[in-house]
């Protein structure tokens, strides 16, 4: 079907408007043509009437010349008659050119000229009766001609009146037709505008709103049902796309969580070699202290056994704290926000990094703010980010270097700066280093995901990770965590 769908119906509306405008235009053109024809006819009739009037005037002048001759007998009147007769002949020629039937006028004028010639040939005498007789004959012929011309004038007047009446009627009809046409055209355009708004503009506004919702990360398929047309198909496609994006987003979240956990496991792997040593030493010391306490107890030295027993308890508690710290770091994060003591997180991260095989004589120094307020975040996420930054700082520092961790706050955020004395980061790479799979380490020594995952974790907590300074003297990364709301 030609007019199928929304575009077809809109095309049908435009076709209706075009046909209506074409019909009105044709109708108005026909009326204008009729008015033009009548105006031309009126102009022609006016010219004919003017010529007839000139003809009547010229013939009347001829008669007056003949009458004056009968009275005066002057030869000048004969010359005037010939001049007037020539003018009348020219008027007759013009009348014939304007389409006036002048054969009867010519015949009558010929007879009048013959009678006038006879009068001019008579000897002048006041008692001559032949001249008045001939003059009477001329009057009779001119009377018949006058009636004929009057009849012609009457016919022309009727034709003019009819034409004027018709033109006036056409003017009225045209005004009425134009008024009705404008009303109908306004109705058509109003209907088209309403149809376009309801069927196209409003649905497009709804679709734009849905696109904005998808753009803001809400992929739930709630696009409106716009019917069986092109926009309806587009709405269904948006729903399908939203569903696909929702599925892909879930997969991406899972992939990011898995990548974050794998990055955490990678850090734990670096600590594995030192864990046995760090746990083994306290256990060996504890065994020796317990053996010493047992020996003293067997000898009845109960008071002397208290000291090795207390020291053994302290070693076991230190070992327990170390193991709990490792277990806390290795578990899957709940991702729920809670009040966070940032200094405690820093201390835990420093302890974990010291377990790794990387420090190589590098000193980890914490500059704490004793009045640091609680932050709103997730302990596990913050610890993972801090461990990642510290491990990167250790890689960047040379042997026996120094890494400083500084904490401070303002009215909105709690901050932790990790400052190393490595080679720094070029200004051109200030943002590129946060891209996935980007790494400045030698091949095989890094995944290129650490900073990308760390920034993603910070933004999940409404915080931020950024490079503040990256010159050749130092490299400063800053963690920004929102303050805990008093509510």
CSV table of C-alpha atoms in Angstrom, one decimal:
chain,number,residue,atom,x,y,z
A,1,UNK,CA,0.0,0.0,0.0
A,2,UNK,CA,1.4,3.4,-1.0
A,3,UNK,CA,0.2,5.3,2.1
A,4,UNK,CA,1.2,2.7,4.7
A,5,UNK,CA,2.6,3.8,8.0
A,6,UNK,CA,3.1,7.2,9.6
A,7,UNK,CA,5.1,8.6,6.7
A,8,UNK,CA,2.4,7.5,4.3
A,9,UNK,CA,-0.4,9.1,6.3
A,10,UNK,CA,1.6,12.3,6.6
A,11,UNK,CA,2.1,12.2,2.8
A,12,UNK,CA,-1.6,11.7,2.4
A,13,UNK,CA,-2.2,14.9,4.5
A,14,UNK,CA,0.2,16.9,2.4
A,15,UNK,CA,-1.4,15.5,-0.8
A,16,UNK,CA,-4.8,16.6,0.5
A,17,UNK,CA,-3.5,20.1,1.1
A,18,UNK,CA,-1.8,20.2,-2.3
A,19,UNK,CA,-5.0,19.0,-4.1
A,20,UNK,CA,-7.1,21.5,-2.2
A,21,UNK,CA,-4.7,24.4,-3.0
A,22,UNK,CA,-4.5,23.3,-6.6
A,23,UNK,CA,-8.3,23.1,-6.9
A,24,UNK,CA,-8.8,26.6,-5.3
A,25,UNK,CA,-6.0,28.0,-7.5
A,26,UNK,CA,-7.6,26.5,-10.6
A,27,UNK,CA,-11.0,27.9,-9.6
A,28,UNK,CA,-9.6,31.4,-8.8
A,29,UNK,CA,-7.7,31.3,-12.1
A,30,UNK,CA,-10.8,30.5,-14.0
A,31,UNK,CA,-12.7,33.4,-12.3
A,32,UNK,CA,-9.7,35.8,-13.0
A,33,UNK,CA,-9.7,34.7,-16.7
A,34,UNK,CA,-13.5,35.4,-16.9
A,35,UNK,CA,-13.0,38.8,-15.4
A,36,UNK,CA,-10.2,39.5,-17.8
A,37,UNK,CA,-12.3,38.4,-20.7
A,38,UNK,CA,-15.2,40.6,-19.6
A,39,UNK,CA,-12.8,43.5,-19.0
A,40,UNK,CA,-11.5,43.1,-22.5
A,41,UNK,CA,-15.0,43.0,-23.8
A,42,UNK,CA,-16.0,46.1,-21.9
A,43,UNK,CA,-12.9,47.9,-23.3
A,44,UNK,CA,-13.9,46.9,-26.8
A,45,UNK,CA,-17.5,48.0,-26.3
A,46,UNK,CA,-16.3,51.2,-24.9
A,47,UNK,CA,-14.2,51.8,-28.0
A,48,UNK,CA,-17.1,51.0,-30.2
A,49,UNK,CA,-19.4,53.3,-28.3
A,50,UNK,CA,-16.9,56.1,-28.6
A,51,UNK,CA,-16.6,55.5,-32.3
A,52,UNK,CA,-20.3,55.6,-32.8
A,53,UNK,CA,-20.5,58.8,-30.8
A,54,UNK,CA,-17.8,60.3,-33.0
A,55,UNK,CA,-19.7,59.1,-36.1
A,56,UNK,CA,-23.0,60.6,-34.9
A,57,UNK,CA,-21.2,63.9,-34.1
A,58,UNK,CA,-19.6,64.0,-37.5
A,59,UNK,CA,-22.8,63.3,-39.4
A,60,UNK,CA,-24.6,65.9,-37.4
A,61,UNK,CA,-21.9,68.4,-38.3
A,62,UNK,CA,-22.4,67.5,-42.0
A,63,UNK,CA,-26.1,68.3,-41.7
A,64,UNK,CA,-25.4,71.6,-39.9
A,65,UNK,CA,-23.1,72.6,-42.7
A,66,UNK,CA,-25.8,71.9,-45.3
A,67,UNK,CA,-28.4,73.9,-43.3
A,68,UNK,CA,-26.1,76.8,-43.0
A,69,UNK,CA,-25.5,76.7,-46.7
A,70,UNK,CA,-29.3,76.9,-47.4
A,71,UNK,CA,-29.4,80.0,-45.2
A,72,UNK,CA,-26.2,81.8,-46.4
A,73,UNK,CA,-25.4,80.2,-49.7
A,74,UNK,CA,-21.7,80.7,-48.9
A,75,UNK,CA,-19.2,78.6,-51.0
A,76,UNK,CA,-17.1,78.1,-47.8
A,77,UNK,CA,-19.7,75.7,-46.5
A,78,UNK,CA,-19.1,73.5,-49.6
A,79,UNK,CA,-15.4,73.2,-48.6
A,80,UNK,CA,-16.3,72.6,-44.9
A,81,UNK,CA,-18.7,69.9,-46.0
A,82,UNK,CA,-15.9,68.1,-48.0
A,83,UNK,CA,-13.5,68.3,-45.0
A,84,UNK,CA,-16.2,67.1,-42.6
A,85,UNK,CA,-17.1,64.3,-45.0
A,86,UNK,CA,-13.4,63.1,-45.1
A,87,UNK,CA,-13.3,63.1,-41.3
A,88,UNK,CA,-16.5,61.0,-41.1
A,89,UNK,CA,-15.0,58.6,-43.6
A,90,UNK,CA,-11.9,58.2,-41.4
A,91,UNK,CA,-14.2,57.6,-38.4
A,92,UNK,CA,-16.0,55.0,-40.4
A,93,UNK,CA,-12.7,53.3,-41.2
A,94,UNK,CA,-11.7,53.3,-37.4
A,95,UNK,CA,-15.2,51.9,-36.5
A,96,UNK,CA,-14.8,49.1,-39.0
A,97,UNK,CA,-11.4,48.3,-37.6
A,98,UNK,CA,-13.0,48.1,-34.1
A,99,UNK,CA,-15.5,45.5,-35.4
A,100,UNK,CA,-18.5,47.8,-35.8
A,101,UNK,CA,-20.9,47.1,-38.7
A,102,UNK,CA,-20.9,50.3,-40.7
A,103,UNK,CA,-22.3,49.2,-44.1
A,104,UNK,CA,-25.7,50.9,-43.4
A,105,UNK,CA,-24.0,54.0,-42.2
A,106,UNK,CA,-21.9,54.1,-45.3
A,107,UNK,CA,-24.9,53.7,-47.5
A,108,UNK,CA,-26.8,56.4,-45.7
A,109,UNK,CA,-23.9,58.7,-45.8
A,110,UNK,CA,-23.5,58.1,-49.5
A,111,UNK,CA,-27.1,59.1,-50.1
A,112,UNK,CA,-26.7,62.2,-47.8
A,113,UNK,CA,-23.6,63.2,-49.8
A,114,UNK,CA,-25.5,62.9,-53.1
A,115,UNK,CA,-28.4,65.0,-51.8
A,116,UNK,CA,-26.0,67.5,-50.3
A,117,UNK,CA,-24.2,67.8,-53.7
A,118,UNK,CA,-27.6,68.5,-55.4
A,119,UNK,CA,-28.3,71.2,-52.8
A,120,UNK,CA,-24.9,72.7,-53.4
A,121,UNK,CA,-25.6,72.7,-57.2
A,122,UNK,CA,-28.9,74.6,-56.8
A,123,UNK,CA,-28.8,78.4,-57.5
A,124,UNK,CA,-29.0,80.3,-54.2
A,125,UNK,CA,-32.4,81.9,-53.8
A,126,UNK,CA,-34.5,82.5,-50.7
A,127,UNK,CA,-37.6,81.5,-52.7
A,128,UNK,CA,-36.1,78.2,-53.9
A,129,UNK,CA,-38.2,75.3,-52.5
A,130,UNK,CA,-36.2,72.4,-54.0
A,131,UNK,CA,-33.4,72.9,-51.3
A,132,UNK,CA,-35.7,72.4,-48.3
A,133,UNK,CA,-37.3,69.4,-50.0
A,134,UNK,CA,-33.9,67.8,-50.4
A,135,UNK,CA,-33.1,68.8,-46.9
A,136,UNK,CA,-36.2,67.0,-45.6
A,137,UNK,CA,-35.1,63.9,-47.5
A,138,UNK,CA,-31.7,64.1,-45.8
A,139,UNK,CA,-33.4,64.5,-42.4
A,140,UNK,CA,-35.5,61.4,-43.0
A,141,UNK,CA,-32.5,59.3,-44.0
A,142,UNK,CA,-30.6,60.5,-40.9
A,143,UNK,CA,-33.6,59.8,-38.7
A,144,UNK,CA,-33.5,56.2,-39.8
A,145,UNK,CA,-29.7,56.1,-39.2
A,146,UNK,CA,-30.2,57.8,-35.8
A,147,UNK,CA,-32.7,55.1,-34.8
A,148,UNK,CA,-30.3,52.4,-35.9
A,149,UNK,CA,-27.4,54.0,-34.0
A,150,UNK,CA,-29.5,54.5,-30.9
A,151,UNK,CA,-30.5,50.8,-31.1
A,152,UNK,CA,-26.8,49.9,-31.3
A,153,UNK,CA,-26.1,52.2,-28.3
A,154,UNK,CA,-28.8,50.5,-26.4
A,155,UNK,CA,-27.5,47.0,-27.2
A,156,UNK,CA,-24.0,48.1,-26.1
A,157,UNK,CA,-25.3,49.6,-22.9
A,158,UNK,CA,-27.1,46.3,-22.1
A,159,UNK,CA,-23.9,44.4,-22.9
A,160,UNK,CA,-21.9,46.7,-20.6
A,161,UNK,CA,-24.5,46.4,-17.8
A,162,UNK,CA,-24.5,42.6,-18.1
A,163,UNK,CA,-20.7,42.5,-18.2
A,164,UNK,CA,-20.4,44.9,-15.2
A,165,UNK,CA,-23.0,42.8,-13.3
A,166,UNK,CA,-21.1,39.6,-14.1
A,167,UNK,CA,-17.8,41.1,-13.1
A,168,UNK,CA,-19.3,42.4,-9.9
A,169,UNK,CA,-20.8,38.9,-9.2
A,170,UNK,CA,-17.4,37.3,-9.9
A,171,UNK,CA,-15.7,39.7,-7.5
A,172,UNK,CA,-18.2,38.8,-4.8
A,173,UNK,CA,-17.8,35.1,-5.6
A,174,UNK,CA,-14.1,35.4,-5.5
A,175,UNK,CA,-14.1,37.1,-2.1
A,176,UNK,CA,-16.5,34.4,-0.8
A,177,UNK,CA,-14.4,31.6,-2.4
A,178,UNK,CA,-11.2,33.0,-1.0
A,179,UNK,CA,-12.7,33.4,2.5
A,180,UNK,CA,-14.1,29.8,2.5
A,181,UNK,CA,-10.9,28.5,1.0
A,182,UNK,CA,-8.8,30.2,3.6
A,183,UNK,CA,-11.0,28.8,6.4
A,184,UNK,CA,-10.8,25.3,4.9
A,185,UNK,CA,-7.1,25.6,4.3
A,186,UNK,CA,-6.6,26.8,7.9
A,187,UNK,CA,-8.6,23.8,9.1
A,188,UNK,CA,-6.5,21.5,7.0
A,189,UNK,CA,-3.3,22.9,8.2
A,190,UNK,CA,-4.6,22.9,11.8
A,191,UNK,CA,-5.6,19.3,11.4
A,192,UNK,CA,-2.2,18.5,9.9
A,193,UNK,CA,-0.4,20.4,12.7
A,194,UNK,CA,-2.4,18.5,15.4
A,195,UNK,CA,-1.8,15.2,13.6
A,196,UNK,CA,2.0,15.9,13.3
A,197,UNK,CA,2.2,16.9,17.0
A,198,UNK,CA,0.3,13.8,18.2
A,199,UNK,CA,1.8,11.3,15.8
A,200,UNK,CA,5.3,12.6,15.4
A,201,UNK,CA,6.5,15.5,17.5
A,202,UNK,CA,5.1,14.2,20.9
A,203,UNK,CA,6.3,10.7,20.3
A,204,UNK,CA,9.8,12.1,19.3
A,205,UNK,CA,9.8,14.0,22.6
A,206,UNK,CA,9.0,10.8,24.4
A,207,UNK,CA,11.7,8.9,22.5
A,208,UNK,CA,14.2,11.7,23.2
A,209,UNK,CA,13.4,11.4,26.9
A,210,UNK,CA,14.0,7.7,26.7
A,211,UNK,CA,17.3,8.2,24.9
A,212,UNK,CA,18.3,10.7,27.6
A,213,UNK,CA,17.3,8.1,30.3
A,214,UNK,CA,19.5,5.5,28.5
A,215,UNK,CA,22.3,8.0,28.2
A,216,UNK,CA,22.1,8.5,32.0
A,217,UNK,CA,22.6,4.8,32.5
A,218,UNK,CA,19.0,3.6,33.0
A,219,UNK,CA,18.7,0.8,30.6
A,220,UNK,CA,15.3,-0.6,31.8
A,221,UNK,CA,13.0,-1.1,28.7
A,222,UNK,CA,10.1,1.3,29.3
A,223,UNK,CA,9.8,3.1,25.9
A,224,UNK,CA,6.2,3.9,25.1
A,225,UNK,CA,4.0,1.9,22.7
A,226,UNK,CA,3.7,4.2,19.7
A,227,UNK,CA,1.6,2.0,17.5
A,228,UNK,CA,2.3,0.1,14.3
A,229,UNK,CA,4.4,2.7,12.5
A,230,UNK,CA,7.9,3.8,12.0
A,231,UNK,CA,8.2,5.5,15.5
A,232,UNK,CA,6.6,2.5,17.1
A,233,UNK,CA,9.2,0.3,15.5
A,234,UNK,CA,11.9,2.7,16.7
A,235,UNK,CA,10.4,2.6,20.2
A,236,UNK,CA,10.6,-1.2,20.2
A,237,UNK,CA,14.2,-1.0,18.9
A,238,UNK,CA,15.0,1.3,21.8
A,239,UNK,CA,13.5,-1.1,24.2
A,240,UNK,CA,15.4,-4.0,22.7
A,241,UNK,CA,18.6,-1.9,22.8
A,242,UNK,CA,18.0,-0.9,26.4
A,243,UNK,CA,17.5,-4.6,27.3
A,244,UNK,CA,20.7,-5.5,25.5
A,245,UNK,CA,22.6,-2.7,27.1
A,246,UNK,CA,21.2,-3.7,30.5
A,247,UNK,CA,22.5,-7.2,30.0
A,248,UNK,CA,25.8,-6.0,28.7
A,249,UNK,CA,26.1,-3.6,31.6
A,250,UNK,CA,25.4,-6.4,34.1
A,251,UNK,CA,28.1,-8.4,32.3
A,252,UNK,CA,30.4,-5.4,32.5
A,253,UNK,CA,29.8,-4.9,36.2
A,254,UNK,CA,30.5,-8.5,36.8
A,255,UNK,CA,33.7,-8.3,34.6
A,256,UNK,CA,34.8,-5.2,36.5
A,257,UNK,CA,34.1,-6.9,39.9
A,258,UNK,CA,36.0,-10.0,38.7
A,259,UNK,CA,38.9,-7.8,37.4
A,260,UNK,CA,39.0,-5.9,40.7
A,261,UNK,CA,39.1,-9.2,42.6
A,262,UNK,CA,41.8,-10.6,40.3
A,263,UNK,CA,43.8,-7.5,40.8
A,264,UNK,CA,43.4,-8.0,44.6
A,265,UNK,CA,44.5,-11.6,44.2
A,266,UNK,CA,47.5,-10.4,42.2
A,267,UNK,CA,48.5,-8.2,45.1
A,268,UNK,CA,48.0,-11.1,47.5
A,269,UNK,CA,50.2,-13.2,45.3
A,270,UNK,CA,53.0,-10.7,45.8
A,271,UNK,CA,52.6,-11.1,49.5
A,272,UNK,CA,52.5,-14.9,49.6
A,273,UNK,CA,56.3,-15.3,49.8
A,274,UNK,CA,56.5,-13.0,52.8
A,275,UNK,CA,53.4,-14.3,54.6
A,276,UNK,CA,55.0,-17.6,55.7
A,277,UNK,CA,58.0,-15.7,57.0
A,278,UNK,CA,56.0,-12.9,58.7
A,279,UNK,CA,53.7,-15.5,60.3
A,280,UNK,CA,56.4,-18.1,60.9
A,281,UNK,CA,58.6,-15.8,62.9
A,282,UNK,CA,56.0,-14.9,65.5
A,283,UNK,CA,54.9,-18.5,65.8
A,284,UNK,CA,58.6,-19.6,66.4
A,285,UNK,CA,59.0,-16.9,69.0
A,286,UNK,CA,55.7,-17.9,70.6
A,287,UNK,CA,56.8,-21.6,70.7
A,288,UNK,CA,60.1,-20.6,72.4
A,289,UNK,CA,58.3,-18.3,74.9
A,290,UNK,CA,55.7,-21.0,75.7
A,291,UNK,CA,58.6,-23.6,76.2
A,292,UNK,CA,60.3,-21.1,78.5
A,293,UNK,CA,57.1,-20.6,80.5
A,294,UNK,CA,56.5,-24.4,80.7
A,295,UNK,CA,60.1,-24.8,82.1
A,296,UNK,CA,59.6,-22.1,84.7
A,297,UNK,CA,56.2,-23.6,85.7
A,298,UNK,CA,57.7,-27.0,86.1
A,299,UNK,CA,60.2,-25.5,88.5
A,300,UNK,CA,57.4,-23.8,90.4
A,301,UNK,CA,58.4,-20.3,89.3
A,302,UNK,CA,54.9,-19.1,88.6
A,303,UNK,CA,55.7,-15.4,88.8
A,304,UNK,CA,58.6,-15.7,86.4
A,305,UNK,CA,56.4,-17.6,83.9
A,306,UNK,CA,54.0,-14.5,83.5
A,307,UNK,CA,56.4,-12.5,81.4
A,308,UNK,CA,57.0,-15.2,78.6
A,309,UNK,CA,53.3,-16.0,78.6
A,310,UNK,CA,52.3,-12.3,78.1
A,311,UNK,CA,54.9,-12.0,75.4
A,312,UNK,CA,53.6,-15.1,73.7
A,313,UNK,CA,50.0,-13.8,73.8
A,314,UNK,CA,51.2,-10.5,72.2
A,315,UNK,CA,53.0,-12.4,69.4
A,316,UNK,CA,49.9,-14.5,68.8
A,317,UNK,CA,47.6,-11.4,68.7
A,318,UNK,CA,50.0,-9.7,66.3
A,319,UNK,CA,49.9,-12.8,64.1
A,320,UNK,CA,46.1,-12.9,64.4
A,321,UNK,CA,45.8,-9.2,63.4
A,322,UNK,CA,48.1,-9.9,60.4
A,323,UNK,CA,46.1,-12.9,59.3
A,324,UNK,CA,42.8,-11.1,59.7
A,325,UNK,CA,44.2,-8.2,57.7
A,326,UNK,CA,45.2,-10.5,54.9
A,327,UNK,CA,41.8,-12.3,55.0
A,328,UNK,CA,39.9,-9.0,55.1
A,329,UNK,CA,41.9,-7.8,52.0
A,330,UNK,CA,41.3,-11.1,50.2
A,331,UNK,CA,37.5,-11.3,50.7
A,332,UNK,CA,34.9,-10.1,48.2
A,333,UNK,CA,33.8,-6.6,49.0
A,334,UNK,CA,30.2,-5.9,49.9
A,335,UNK,CA,30.3,-2.5,48.2
A,336,UNK,CA,28.1,-0.9,50.9
A,337,UNK,CA,29.0,2.5,52.2
A,338,UNK,CA,29.8,2.9,55.9
A,339,UNK,CA,31.8,5.3,58.2
A,340,UNK,CA,35.5,4.8,57.4
A,341,UNK,CA,38.5,5.7,59.5
A,342,UNK,CA,40.9,6.6,56.7
A,343,UNK,CA,44.0,6.4,58.9
A,344,UNK,CA,43.1,2.8,59.9
A,345,UNK,CA,42.7,1.9,56.3
A,346,UNK,CA,46.1,3.5,55.5
A,347,UNK,CA,47.7,1.5,58.3
A,348,UNK,CA,46.2,-1.7,57.1
A,349,UNK,CA,47.3,-1.1,53.5
A,350,UNK,CA,50.9,-0.2,54.7
A,351,UNK,CA,51.0,-3.5,56.7
A,352,UNK,CA,49.9,-5.5,53.6
A,353,UNK,CA,52.4,-3.8,51.3
A,354,UNK,CA,55.2,-4.5,53.8
A,355,UNK,CA,54.3,-8.2,53.5
A,356,UNK,CA,55.1,-8.1,49.7
A,357,UNK,CA,58.5,-8.9,48.3
A,358,UNK,CA,58.7,-5.4,46.8
A,359,UNK,CA,59.8,-2.9,49.4
A,360,UNK,CA,63.5,-3.5,49.0
A,361,UNK,CA,64.5,-1.1,51.7
A,362,UNK,CA,61.9,1.4,50.8
A,363,UNK,CA,60.4,3.3,53.7
A,364,UNK,CA,56.7,3.8,54.0
A,365,UNK,CA,55.9,6.9,56.1
A,366,UNK,CA,52.5,8.0,57.3
A,367,UNK,CA,51.7,11.6,58.1
A,368,UNK,CA,48.3,11.4,59.9
A,369,UNK,CA,45.9,14.1,60.8
A,370,UNK,CA,44.9,13.5,64.4
A,371,UNK,CA,41.5,15.3,63.9
A,372,UNK,CA,40.6,13.5,60.7
A,373,UNK,CA,36.8,13.1,60.4
A,374,UNK,CA,35.1,9.9,59.3
A,375,UNK,CA,34.6,9.4,55.6
A,376,UNK,CA,31.7,7.8,53.8
A,377,UNK,CA,33.0,4.8,51.8
A,378,UNK,CA,33.7,1.1,51.7
A,379,UNK,CA,36.7,-0.1,53.8
A,380,UNK,CA,37.5,-3.0,51.5
A,381,UNK,CA,37.4,-0.9,48.3
A,382,UNK,CA,39.6,1.9,49.9
A,383,UNK,CA,42.1,-0.6,51.2
A,384,UNK,CA,42.4,-2.2,47.7
A,385,UNK,CA,42.9,1.2,46.1
A,386,UNK,CA,45.5,2.2,48.7
A,387,UNK,CA,47.4,-1.1,48.3
A,388,UNK,CA,47.4,-0.7,44.5
A,389,UNK,CA,48.8,2.9,44.8
A,390,UNK,CA,51.4,1.9,47.3
A,391,UNK,CA,52.5,-1.1,45.2
A,392,UNK,CA,52.8,1.2,42.2
A,393,UNK,CA,54.8,3.7,44.3
A,394,UNK,CA,57.1,0.9,45.4
A,395,UNK,CA,57.7,-0.1,41.7
A,396,UNK,CA,58.4,3.5,40.8
A,397,UNK,CA,60.9,4.1,43.7
A,398,UNK,CA,64.5,3.1,43.6
A,399,UNK,CA,66.0,1.0,46.4
A,400,UNK,CA,66.1,2.7,49.8
A,401,UNK,CA,63.6,5.3,48.5
A,402,UNK,CA,60.8,6.9,50.5
A,403,UNK,CA,57.0,6.8,50.1
A,404,UNK,CA,54.8,9.2,52.1
A,405,UNK,CA,51.1,8.8,52.8
A,406,UNK,CA,49.5,12.1,53.9
A,407,UNK,CA,45.9,12.4,55.2
A,408,UNK,CA,43.9,15.7,55.6
A,409,UNK,CA,40.4,17.0,55.1
A,410,UNK,CA,38.2,20.0,54.2
A,411,UNK,CA,34.5,20.8,54.5
A,412,UNK,CA,33.5,18.2,51.9
A,413,UNK,CA,36.1,15.5,51.5
A,414,UNK,CA,38.7,13.5,53.4
A,415,UNK,CA,42.0,13.2,51.3
A,416,UNK,CA,44.8,10.7,51.2
A,417,UNK,CA,47.9,11.6,49.2
A,418,UNK,CA,50.4,8.9,48.1
A,419,UNK,CA,53.7,10.6,47.2
A,420,UNK,CA,56.7,8.6,45.8
A,421,UNK,CA,60.2,9.7,44.7
A,422,UNK,CA,60.1,7.9,41.4
A,423,UNK,CA,60.6,9.2,37.9
A,424,UNK,CA,57.2,10.8,37.7
A,425,UNK,CA,54.5,10.7,35.0
A,426,UNK,CA,54.7,12.9,31.8
A,427,UNK,CA,52.0,15.5,31.7
A,428,UNK,CA,50.8,14.1,28.4
A,429,UNK,CA,50.0,10.8,30.2
A,430,UNK,CA,48.2,12.4,33.1
A,431,UNK,CA,44.8,11.0,32.1
A,432,UNK,CA,46.0,8.2,29.8
A,433,UNK,CA,47.4,6.3,32.8
A,434,UNK,CA,43.8,5.7,34.1
A,435,UNK,CA,42.8,4.0,30.8
A,436,UNK,CA,42.4,0.2,30.9
A,437,UNK,CA,45.4,-1.9,29.8
A,438,UNK,CA,47.7,1.1,29.9
A,439,UNK,CA,51.0,0.4,31.8
A,440,UNK,CA,54.4,2.0,32.0
A,441,UNK,CA,55.9,-1.2,33.5
A,442,UNK,CA,58.0,-3.6,31.4
A,443,UNK,CA,56.0,-6.3,29.6
A,444,UNK,CA,54.8,-9.1,31.9
A,445,UNK,CA,55.1,-7.0,35.1
A,446,UNK,CA,51.7,-5.5,35.2
A,447,UNK,CA,48.1,-5.9,33.9
A,448,UNK,CA,47.5,-2.3,33.1
A,449,UNK,CA,44.2,-2.4,35.0
A,450,UNK,CA,45.2,-1.3,38.5
A,451,UNK,CA,44.7,2.5,38.2
A,452,UNK,CA,41.6,2.0,36.0
A,453,UNK,CA,40.0,-0.3,38.5
A,454,UNK,CA,41.1,2.0,41.4
A,455,UNK,CA,39.5,5.0,39.8
A,456,UNK,CA,36.3,3.0,39.1
A,457,UNK,CA,36.2,1.9,42.7
A,458,UNK,CA,36.6,5.4,44.0
A,459,UNK,CA,33.8,6.7,41.8
A,460,UNK,CA,31.5,4.0,43.0
A,461,UNK,CA,31.9,5.6,46.4
A,462,UNK,CA,31.3,9.1,45.0
A,463,UNK,CA,35.0,9.8,45.4
A,464,UNK,CA,37.8,10.4,43.0
A,465,UNK,CA,41.3,9.3,42.2
A,466,UNK,CA,43.5,11.8,40.4
A,467,UNK,CA,47.2,12.6,39.6
A,468,UNK,CA,48.0,15.9,41.4
A,469,UNK,CA,51.7,16.1,40.4
A,470,UNK,CA,53.9,13.9,38.2
A,471,UNK,CA,57.2,15.8,37.7
A,472,UNK,CA,60.6,14.3,37.9
A,473,UNK,CA,60.9,14.9,41.6
A,474,UNK,CA,57.8,13.3,42.9
A,475,UNK,CA,54.5,11.7,41.8
A,476,UNK,CA,51.5,12.5,43.9
A,477,UNK,CA,48.2,10.6,43.6
A,478,UNK,CA,45.2,11.9,45.6
A,479,UNK,CA,42.2,9.9,47.0
A,480,UNK,CA,39.1,12.1,47.7
A,481,UNK,CA,36.4,10.5,49.8
A,482,UNK,CA,33.2,12.3,50.8
A,483,UNK,CA,32.7,13.2,54.5
A,484,UNK,CA,30.3,11.0,56.4
A,485,UNK,CA,26.9,12.8,56.6
A,486,UNK,CA,25.8,13.8,60.1
A,487,UNK,CA,22.3,12.4,59.3
